[in-house]
mmCIF file of C-alpha atoms in Angstrom:
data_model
loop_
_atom_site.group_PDB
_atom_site.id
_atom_site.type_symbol
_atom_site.label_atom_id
_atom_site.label_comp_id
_atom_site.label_asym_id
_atom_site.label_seq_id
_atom_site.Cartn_x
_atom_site.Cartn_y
_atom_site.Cartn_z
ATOM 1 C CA UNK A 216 9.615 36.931 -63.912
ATOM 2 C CA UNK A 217 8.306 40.570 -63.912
ATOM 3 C CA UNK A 218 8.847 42.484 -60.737
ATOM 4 C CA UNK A 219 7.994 45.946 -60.056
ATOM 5 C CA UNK A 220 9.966 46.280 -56.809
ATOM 6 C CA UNK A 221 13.703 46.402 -54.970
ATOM 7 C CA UNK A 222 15.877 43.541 -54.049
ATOM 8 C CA UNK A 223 16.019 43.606 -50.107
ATOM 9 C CA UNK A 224 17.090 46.476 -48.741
ATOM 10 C CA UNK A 225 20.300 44.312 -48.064
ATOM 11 C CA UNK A 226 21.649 44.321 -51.107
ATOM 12 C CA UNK A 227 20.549 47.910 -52.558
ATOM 13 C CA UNK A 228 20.474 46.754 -56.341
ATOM 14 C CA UNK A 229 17.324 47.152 -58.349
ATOM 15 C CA UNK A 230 15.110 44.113 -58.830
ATOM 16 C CA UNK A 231 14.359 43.321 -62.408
ATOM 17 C CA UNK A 232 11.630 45.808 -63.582
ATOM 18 C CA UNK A 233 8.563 46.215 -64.972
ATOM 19 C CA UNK A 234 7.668 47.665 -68.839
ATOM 20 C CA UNK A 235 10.258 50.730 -69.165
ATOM 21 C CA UNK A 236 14.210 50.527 -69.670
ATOM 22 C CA UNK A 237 15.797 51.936 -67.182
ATOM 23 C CA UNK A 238 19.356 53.149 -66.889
ATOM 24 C CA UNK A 239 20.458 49.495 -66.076
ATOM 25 C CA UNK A 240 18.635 48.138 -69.107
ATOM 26 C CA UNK A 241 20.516 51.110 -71.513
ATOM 27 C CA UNK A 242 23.888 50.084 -70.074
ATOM 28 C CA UNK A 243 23.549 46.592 -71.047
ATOM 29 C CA UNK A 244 22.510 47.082 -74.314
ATOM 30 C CA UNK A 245 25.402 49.442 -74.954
ATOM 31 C CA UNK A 246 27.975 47.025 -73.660
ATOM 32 C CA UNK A 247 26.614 43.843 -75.285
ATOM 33 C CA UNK A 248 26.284 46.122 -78.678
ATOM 34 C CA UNK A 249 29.773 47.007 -78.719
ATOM 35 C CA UNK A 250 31.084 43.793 -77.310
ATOM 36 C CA UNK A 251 28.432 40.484 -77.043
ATOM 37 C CA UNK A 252 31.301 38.683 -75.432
ATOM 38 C CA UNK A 253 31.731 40.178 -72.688
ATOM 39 C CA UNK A 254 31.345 37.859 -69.381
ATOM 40 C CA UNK A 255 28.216 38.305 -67.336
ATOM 41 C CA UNK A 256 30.965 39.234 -64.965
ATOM 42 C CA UNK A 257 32.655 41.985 -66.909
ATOM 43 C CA UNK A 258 29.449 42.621 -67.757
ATOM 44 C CA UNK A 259 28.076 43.807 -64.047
ATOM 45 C CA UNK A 260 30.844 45.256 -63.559
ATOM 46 C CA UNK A 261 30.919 48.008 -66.573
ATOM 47 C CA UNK A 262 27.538 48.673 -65.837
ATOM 48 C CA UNK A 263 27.462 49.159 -61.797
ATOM 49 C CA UNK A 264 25.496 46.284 -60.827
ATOM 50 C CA UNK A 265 26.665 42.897 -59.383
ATOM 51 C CA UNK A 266 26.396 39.396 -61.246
ATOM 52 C CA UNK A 267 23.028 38.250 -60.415
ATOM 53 C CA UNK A 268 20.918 41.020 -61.461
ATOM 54 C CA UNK A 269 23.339 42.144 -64.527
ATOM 55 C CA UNK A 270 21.992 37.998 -65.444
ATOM 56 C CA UNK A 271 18.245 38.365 -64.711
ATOM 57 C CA UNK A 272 18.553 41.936 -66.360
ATOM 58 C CA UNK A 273 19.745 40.313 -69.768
ATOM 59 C CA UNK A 274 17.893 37.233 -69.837
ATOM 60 C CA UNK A 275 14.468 39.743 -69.107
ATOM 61 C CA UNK A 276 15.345 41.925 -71.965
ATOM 62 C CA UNK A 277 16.080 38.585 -74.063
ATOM 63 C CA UNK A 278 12.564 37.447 -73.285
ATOM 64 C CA UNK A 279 10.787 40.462 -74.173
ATOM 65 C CA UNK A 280 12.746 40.832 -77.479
ATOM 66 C CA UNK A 281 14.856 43.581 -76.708
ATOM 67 C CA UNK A 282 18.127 41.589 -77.543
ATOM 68 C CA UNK A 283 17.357 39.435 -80.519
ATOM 69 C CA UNK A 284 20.417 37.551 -81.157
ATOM 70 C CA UNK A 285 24.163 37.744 -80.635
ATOM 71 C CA UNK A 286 26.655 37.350 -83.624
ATOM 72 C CA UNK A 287 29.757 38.292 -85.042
ATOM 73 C CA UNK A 288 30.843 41.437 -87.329
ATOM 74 C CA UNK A 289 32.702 39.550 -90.442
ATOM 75 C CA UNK A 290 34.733 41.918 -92.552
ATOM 76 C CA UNK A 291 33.560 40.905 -95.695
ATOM 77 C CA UNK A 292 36.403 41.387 -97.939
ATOM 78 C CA UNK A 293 38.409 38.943 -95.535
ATOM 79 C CA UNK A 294 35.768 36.539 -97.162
ATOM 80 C CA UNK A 295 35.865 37.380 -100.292
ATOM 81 C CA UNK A 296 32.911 39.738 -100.949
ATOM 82 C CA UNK A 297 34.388 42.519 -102.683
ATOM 83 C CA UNK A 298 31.057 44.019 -104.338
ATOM 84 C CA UNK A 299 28.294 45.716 -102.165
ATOM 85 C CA UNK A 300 25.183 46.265 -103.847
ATOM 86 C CA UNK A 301 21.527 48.772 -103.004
ATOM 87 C CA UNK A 302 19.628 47.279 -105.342
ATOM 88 C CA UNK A 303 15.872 48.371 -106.279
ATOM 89 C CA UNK A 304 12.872 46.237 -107.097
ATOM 90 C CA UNK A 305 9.718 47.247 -108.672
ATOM 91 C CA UNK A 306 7.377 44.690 -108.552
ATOM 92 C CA UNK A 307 4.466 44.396 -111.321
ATOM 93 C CA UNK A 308 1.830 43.561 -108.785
ATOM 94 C CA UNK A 309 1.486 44.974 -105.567
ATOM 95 C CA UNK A 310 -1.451 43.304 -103.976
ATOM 96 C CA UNK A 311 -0.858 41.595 -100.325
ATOM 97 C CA UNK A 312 -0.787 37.872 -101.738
ATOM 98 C CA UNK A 313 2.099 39.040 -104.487
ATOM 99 C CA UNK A 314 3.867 41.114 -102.285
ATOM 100 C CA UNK A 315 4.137 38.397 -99.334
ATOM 101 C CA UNK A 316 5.007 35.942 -102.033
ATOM 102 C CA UNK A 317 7.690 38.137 -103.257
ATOM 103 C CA UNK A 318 8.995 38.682 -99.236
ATOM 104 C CA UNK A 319 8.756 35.238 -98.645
ATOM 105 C CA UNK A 320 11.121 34.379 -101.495
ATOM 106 C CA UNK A 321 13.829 37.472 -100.598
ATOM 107 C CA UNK A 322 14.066 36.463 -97.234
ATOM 108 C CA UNK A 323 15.493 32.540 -98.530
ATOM 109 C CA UNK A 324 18.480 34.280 -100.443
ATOM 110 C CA UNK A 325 21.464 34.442 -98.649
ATOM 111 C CA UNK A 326 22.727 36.763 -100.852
ATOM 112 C CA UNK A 327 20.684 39.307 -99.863
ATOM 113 C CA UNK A 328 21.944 40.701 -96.174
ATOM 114 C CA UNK A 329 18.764 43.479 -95.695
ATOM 115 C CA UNK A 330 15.529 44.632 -97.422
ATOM 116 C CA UNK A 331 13.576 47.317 -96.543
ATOM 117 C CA UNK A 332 9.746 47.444 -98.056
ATOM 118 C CA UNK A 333 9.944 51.294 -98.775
ATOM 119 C CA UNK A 334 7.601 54.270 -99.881
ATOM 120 C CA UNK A 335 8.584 56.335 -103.098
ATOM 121 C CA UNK A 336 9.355 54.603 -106.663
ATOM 122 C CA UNK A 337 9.769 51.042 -106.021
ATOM 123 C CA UNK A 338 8.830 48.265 -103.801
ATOM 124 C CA UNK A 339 11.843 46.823 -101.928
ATOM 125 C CA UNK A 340 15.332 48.224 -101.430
ATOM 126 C CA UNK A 341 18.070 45.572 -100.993
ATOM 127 C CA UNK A 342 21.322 45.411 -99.620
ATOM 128 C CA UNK A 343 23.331 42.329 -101.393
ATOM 129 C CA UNK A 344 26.670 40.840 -101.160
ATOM 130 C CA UNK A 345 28.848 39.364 -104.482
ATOM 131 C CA UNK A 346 32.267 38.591 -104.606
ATOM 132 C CA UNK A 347 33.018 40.726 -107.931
ATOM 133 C CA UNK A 348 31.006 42.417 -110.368
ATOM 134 C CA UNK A 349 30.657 39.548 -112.511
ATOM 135 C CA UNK A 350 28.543 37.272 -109.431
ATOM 136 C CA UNK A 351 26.703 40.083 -108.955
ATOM 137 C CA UNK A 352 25.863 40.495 -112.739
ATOM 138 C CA UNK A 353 24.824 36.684 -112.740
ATOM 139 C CA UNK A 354 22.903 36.930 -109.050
ATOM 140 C CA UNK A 355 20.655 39.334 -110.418
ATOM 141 C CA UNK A 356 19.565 37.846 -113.629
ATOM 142 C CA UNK A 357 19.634 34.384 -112.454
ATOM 143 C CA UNK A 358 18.198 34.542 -109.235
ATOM 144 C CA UNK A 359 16.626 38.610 -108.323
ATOM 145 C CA UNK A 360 15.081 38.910 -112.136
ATOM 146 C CA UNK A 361 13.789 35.094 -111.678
ATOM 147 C CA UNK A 362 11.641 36.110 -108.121
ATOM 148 C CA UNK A 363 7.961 36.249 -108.182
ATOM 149 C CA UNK A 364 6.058 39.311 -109.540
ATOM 150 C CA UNK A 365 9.821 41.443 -109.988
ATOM 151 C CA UNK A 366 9.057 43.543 -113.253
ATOM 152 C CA UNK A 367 12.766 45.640 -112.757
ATOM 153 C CA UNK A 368 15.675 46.257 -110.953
ATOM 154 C CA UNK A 369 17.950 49.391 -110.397
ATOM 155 C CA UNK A 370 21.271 48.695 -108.605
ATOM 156 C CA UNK A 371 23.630 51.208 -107.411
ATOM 157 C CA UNK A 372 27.266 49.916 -105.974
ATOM 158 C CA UNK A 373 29.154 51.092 -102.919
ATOM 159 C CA UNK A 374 31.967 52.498 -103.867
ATOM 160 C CA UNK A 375 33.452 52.810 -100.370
ATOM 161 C CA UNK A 376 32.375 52.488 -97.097
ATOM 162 C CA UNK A 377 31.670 55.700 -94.394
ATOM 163 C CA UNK A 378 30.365 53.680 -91.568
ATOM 164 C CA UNK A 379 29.291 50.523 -90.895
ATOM 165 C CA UNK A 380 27.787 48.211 -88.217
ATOM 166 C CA UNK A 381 25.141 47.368 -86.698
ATOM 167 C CA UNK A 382 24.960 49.358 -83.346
ATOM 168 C CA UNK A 383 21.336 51.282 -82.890
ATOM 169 C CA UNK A 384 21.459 54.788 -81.411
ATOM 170 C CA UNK A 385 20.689 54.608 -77.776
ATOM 171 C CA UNK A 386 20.770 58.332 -76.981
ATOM 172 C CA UNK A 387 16.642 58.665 -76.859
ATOM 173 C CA UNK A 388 16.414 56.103 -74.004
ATOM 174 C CA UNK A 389 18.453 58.324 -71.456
ATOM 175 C CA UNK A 390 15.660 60.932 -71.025
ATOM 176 C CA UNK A 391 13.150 57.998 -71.092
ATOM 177 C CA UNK A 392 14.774 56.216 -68.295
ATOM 178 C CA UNK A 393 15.385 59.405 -66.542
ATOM 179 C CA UNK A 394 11.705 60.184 -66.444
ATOM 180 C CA UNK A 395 10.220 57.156 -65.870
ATOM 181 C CA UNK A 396 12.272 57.274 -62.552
ATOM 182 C CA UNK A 397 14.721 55.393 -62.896
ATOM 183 C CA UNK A 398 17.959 56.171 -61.363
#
């Protein structure tokens, strides 16, 4: 439910809102993106509103797609994948049936943890995850050199990592919610 006004004046707490993020809206999505466990009650509480509208406030931004998912950060040598590839595909056709073809078959490997359809030389860059050199070597002619319409692949390795994580900047939604009047 969309409302554009205040909870009674009782309670003082902004109603859940209309379009626009406000400061409420920016607080929860910092706290849930540097801890998605936290307790509807911890939750209010970090962010200066009580329970109930901390609750409508997430489920609203679930149900407009704001928050797409909750999951856990896996530290992926702990599991056993020890190789972190950016690998490059040219494809040999780039018409829209080939290219959604082509999509359609990255997005079924689980091997493959991002992919970006990017300007410049190539046609897709992906991220992918092996647990040595040697299941990498195998992934990529068995399974990234057998996809539809791939004519070659360049592959660069990590060779350590800076940062990591999946956290978006929030910084540009301050003077948003600041001047859509939002307090």
């Amino acid at each position: 439910m969309v409302t554009s006004g205040k909870t009674p004046a009782s309670s003082g707490e902004p109603e859940t809102h209309g379009a626009a993020l406000d400061r409420y809206d920016i607080a929860i999505l910092r706290a849930l993106q540097q801890d998605a466990r936290l307790s509807n009650a911890e939750l209010a509480t970090r962010i200066g509103l009580s329970a109930a509208p901390t609750w409508r406030r997430v489920r609203w931004l679930e149900e407009h797609g704001f928050i797409t998912g909750y999951r856990a950060e896996i530290d992926r040598r702990k599991i056993g994948l020890g190789v972190l590839a950016f690998v490059r595909i040219d494809a040999d056709r780039n018409t829209a049936a080939a290219t959604r073809e082509l999509e359609d078959a990255i997005r079924r490997i689980p091997e493959v943890i991002s992919c970006h359809y990017i300007s410049g030389s190539g046609t897709f860059e992906l991220q992918v995850m092996a647990t040595d050199l040697d299941a990498f070597s195998r992934f990529a002619l068995d399974v990234l050199m057998g996809l539809p319409h791939v004519k070659d692949l360049h592959t660069s390795f990590s060779l350590g990592e800076v940062k990591s994580g999946g956290a978006l900047p929030l910084g540009h939604l301050r003077g948003a919610a600041e001047t859509s009047g939002a307090r």
